[in-house]
CSV table of C-alpha atoms in Angstrom, one decimal:
chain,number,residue,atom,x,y,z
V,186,UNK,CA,-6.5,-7.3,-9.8
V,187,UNK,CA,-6.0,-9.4,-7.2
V,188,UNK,CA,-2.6,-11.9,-6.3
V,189,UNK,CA,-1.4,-14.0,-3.6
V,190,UNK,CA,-1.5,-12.0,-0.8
V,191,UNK,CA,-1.3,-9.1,-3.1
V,192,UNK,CA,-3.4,-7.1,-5.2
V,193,UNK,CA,-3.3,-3.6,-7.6
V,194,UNK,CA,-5.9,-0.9,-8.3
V,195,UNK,CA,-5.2,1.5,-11.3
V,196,UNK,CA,-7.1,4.1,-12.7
V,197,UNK,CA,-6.6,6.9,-15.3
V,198,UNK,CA,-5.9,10.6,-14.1
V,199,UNK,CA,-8.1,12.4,-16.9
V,200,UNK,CA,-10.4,14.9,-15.8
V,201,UNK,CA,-12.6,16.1,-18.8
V,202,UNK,CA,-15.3,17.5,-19.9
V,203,UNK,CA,-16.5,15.8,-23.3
V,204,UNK,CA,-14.1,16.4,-25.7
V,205,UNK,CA,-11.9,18.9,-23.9
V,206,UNK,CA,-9.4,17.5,-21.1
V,207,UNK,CA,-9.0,20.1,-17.8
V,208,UNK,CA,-6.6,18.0,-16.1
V,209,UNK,CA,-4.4,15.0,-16.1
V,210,UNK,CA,-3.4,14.7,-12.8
V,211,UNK,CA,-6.7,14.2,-11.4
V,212,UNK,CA,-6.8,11.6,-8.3
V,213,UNK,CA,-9.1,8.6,-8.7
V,214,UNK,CA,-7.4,6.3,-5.9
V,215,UNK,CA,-6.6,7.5,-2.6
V,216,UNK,CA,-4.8,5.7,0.4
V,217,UNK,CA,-7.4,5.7,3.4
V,218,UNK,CA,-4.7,3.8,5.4
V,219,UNK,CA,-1.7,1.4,4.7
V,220,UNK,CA,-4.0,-2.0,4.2
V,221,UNK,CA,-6.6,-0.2,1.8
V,222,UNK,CA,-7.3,2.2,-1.0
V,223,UNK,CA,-10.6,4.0,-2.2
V,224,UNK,CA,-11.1,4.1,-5.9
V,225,UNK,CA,-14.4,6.6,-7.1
V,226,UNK,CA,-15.4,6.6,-10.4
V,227,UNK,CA,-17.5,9.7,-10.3
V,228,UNK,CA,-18.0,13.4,-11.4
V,229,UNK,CA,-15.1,15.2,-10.0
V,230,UNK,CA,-17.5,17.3,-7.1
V,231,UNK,CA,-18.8,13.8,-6.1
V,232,UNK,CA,-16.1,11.9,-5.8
V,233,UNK,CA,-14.6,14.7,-3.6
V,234,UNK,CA,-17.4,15.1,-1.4
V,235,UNK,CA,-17.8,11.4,-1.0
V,236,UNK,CA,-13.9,11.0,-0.1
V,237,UNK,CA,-14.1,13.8,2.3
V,238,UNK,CA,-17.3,12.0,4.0
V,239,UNK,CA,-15.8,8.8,3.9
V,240,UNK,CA,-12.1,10.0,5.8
V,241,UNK,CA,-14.1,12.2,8.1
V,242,UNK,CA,-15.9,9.0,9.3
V,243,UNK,CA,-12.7,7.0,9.4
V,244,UNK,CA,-11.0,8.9,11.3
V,245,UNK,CA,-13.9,9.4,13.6
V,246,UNK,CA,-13.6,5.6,14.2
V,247,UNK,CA,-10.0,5.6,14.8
V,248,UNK,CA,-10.5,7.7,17.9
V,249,UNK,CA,-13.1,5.9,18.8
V,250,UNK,CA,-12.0,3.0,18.7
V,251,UNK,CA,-8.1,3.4,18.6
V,252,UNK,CA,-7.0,1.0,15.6
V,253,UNK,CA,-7.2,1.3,12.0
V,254,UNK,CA,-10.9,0.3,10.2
V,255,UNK,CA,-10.9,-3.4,8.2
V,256,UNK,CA,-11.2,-3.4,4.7
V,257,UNK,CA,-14.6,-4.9,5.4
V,258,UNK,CA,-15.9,-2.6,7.4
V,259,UNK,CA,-14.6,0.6,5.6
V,260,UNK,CA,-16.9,-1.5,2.9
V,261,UNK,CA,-19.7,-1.3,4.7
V,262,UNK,CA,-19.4,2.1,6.1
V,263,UNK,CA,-19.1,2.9,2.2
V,264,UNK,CA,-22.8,0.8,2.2
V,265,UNK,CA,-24.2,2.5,4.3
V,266,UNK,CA,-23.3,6.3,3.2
V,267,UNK,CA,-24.3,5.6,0.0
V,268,UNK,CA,-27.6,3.6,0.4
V,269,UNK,CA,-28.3,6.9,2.8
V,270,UNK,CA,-28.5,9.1,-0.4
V,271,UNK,CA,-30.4,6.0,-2.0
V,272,UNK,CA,-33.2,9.0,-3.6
V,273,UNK,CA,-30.7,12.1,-4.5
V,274,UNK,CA,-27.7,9.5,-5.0
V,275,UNK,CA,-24.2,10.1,-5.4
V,276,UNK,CA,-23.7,9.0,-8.8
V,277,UNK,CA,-20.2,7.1,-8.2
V,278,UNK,CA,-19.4,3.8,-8.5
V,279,UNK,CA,-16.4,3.1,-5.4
V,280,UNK,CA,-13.7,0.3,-5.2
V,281,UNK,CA,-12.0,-0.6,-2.2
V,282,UNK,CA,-9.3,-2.6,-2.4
V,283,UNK,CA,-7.3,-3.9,0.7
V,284,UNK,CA,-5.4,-6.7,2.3
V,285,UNK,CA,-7.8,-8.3,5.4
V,286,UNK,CA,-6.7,-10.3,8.2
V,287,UNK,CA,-3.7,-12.4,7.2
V,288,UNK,CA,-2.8,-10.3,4.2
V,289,UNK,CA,-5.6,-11.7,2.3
V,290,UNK,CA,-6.7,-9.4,-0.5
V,291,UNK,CA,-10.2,-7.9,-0.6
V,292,UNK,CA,-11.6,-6.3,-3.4
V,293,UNK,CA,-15.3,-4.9,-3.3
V,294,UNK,CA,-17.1,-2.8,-5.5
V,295,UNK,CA,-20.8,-1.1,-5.4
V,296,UNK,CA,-23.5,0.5,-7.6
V,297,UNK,CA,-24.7,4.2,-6.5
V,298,UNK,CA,-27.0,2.9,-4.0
V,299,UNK,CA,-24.5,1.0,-2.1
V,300,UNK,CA,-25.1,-2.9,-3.1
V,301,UNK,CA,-21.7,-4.1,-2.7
V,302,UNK,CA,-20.2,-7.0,-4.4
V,303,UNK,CA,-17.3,-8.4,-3.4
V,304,UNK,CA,-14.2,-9.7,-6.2
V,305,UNK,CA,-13.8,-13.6,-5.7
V,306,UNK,CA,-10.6,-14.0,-4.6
């Protein structure tokens, strides 16, 4: 949902299988820095090999480049992992949600081969 300058990105914290619930504390959404959040809709062993991935490369551009990654480009870094596995895909289906330059909220989601489309705004 995106506001003025603002926006919000819930989930639930079920983790199941079929009928039978494992877990209810299961994390969905995780903070990659203070301007953006990750949301993976996945199986749980996806989503945390795909979050792992996707911080290991983030933080391999923050030493490179010494600042924090745009929403935009964490979006396309996102893109590109996924359209990578394009043949043995990760079966997710990722939201990032951020404040770009100017606090002005970006929202952006993508299929399992990485086509991103980005949340009018």
């Amino acid at each position: 949902m995106v506001g003025k300058n603002c926006f919000a990105i819930a989930s639930d914290r079920r983790l199941g299988v079929q009928l039978q619930t494992i877990a209810i504390d299961f994390q969905r959404i995780s903070k990659i820095h203070d301007r953006f959040f990750l949301g993976l809709s996945a199986l749980a062993t996806v989503a945390q090999t795909l979050y792992q991935r996707l911080v290991f490369r983030h933080e391999l551009y923050q030493l490179r480049e010494e600042r924090d990654m745009k929403s935009e480009t964490f979006a396309n870094l996102v893109s590109a992992i996924l359209y990578e596995k394009r043949f043995g895909s990760y079966y997710c289906q990722p939201v990032i949600a951020g404040l770009g330059d100017e606090d002005k909220p970006f929202i952006c989601t993508m299929d399992s081969s990485g086509v991103a489309r980005e949340a009018a705004t």
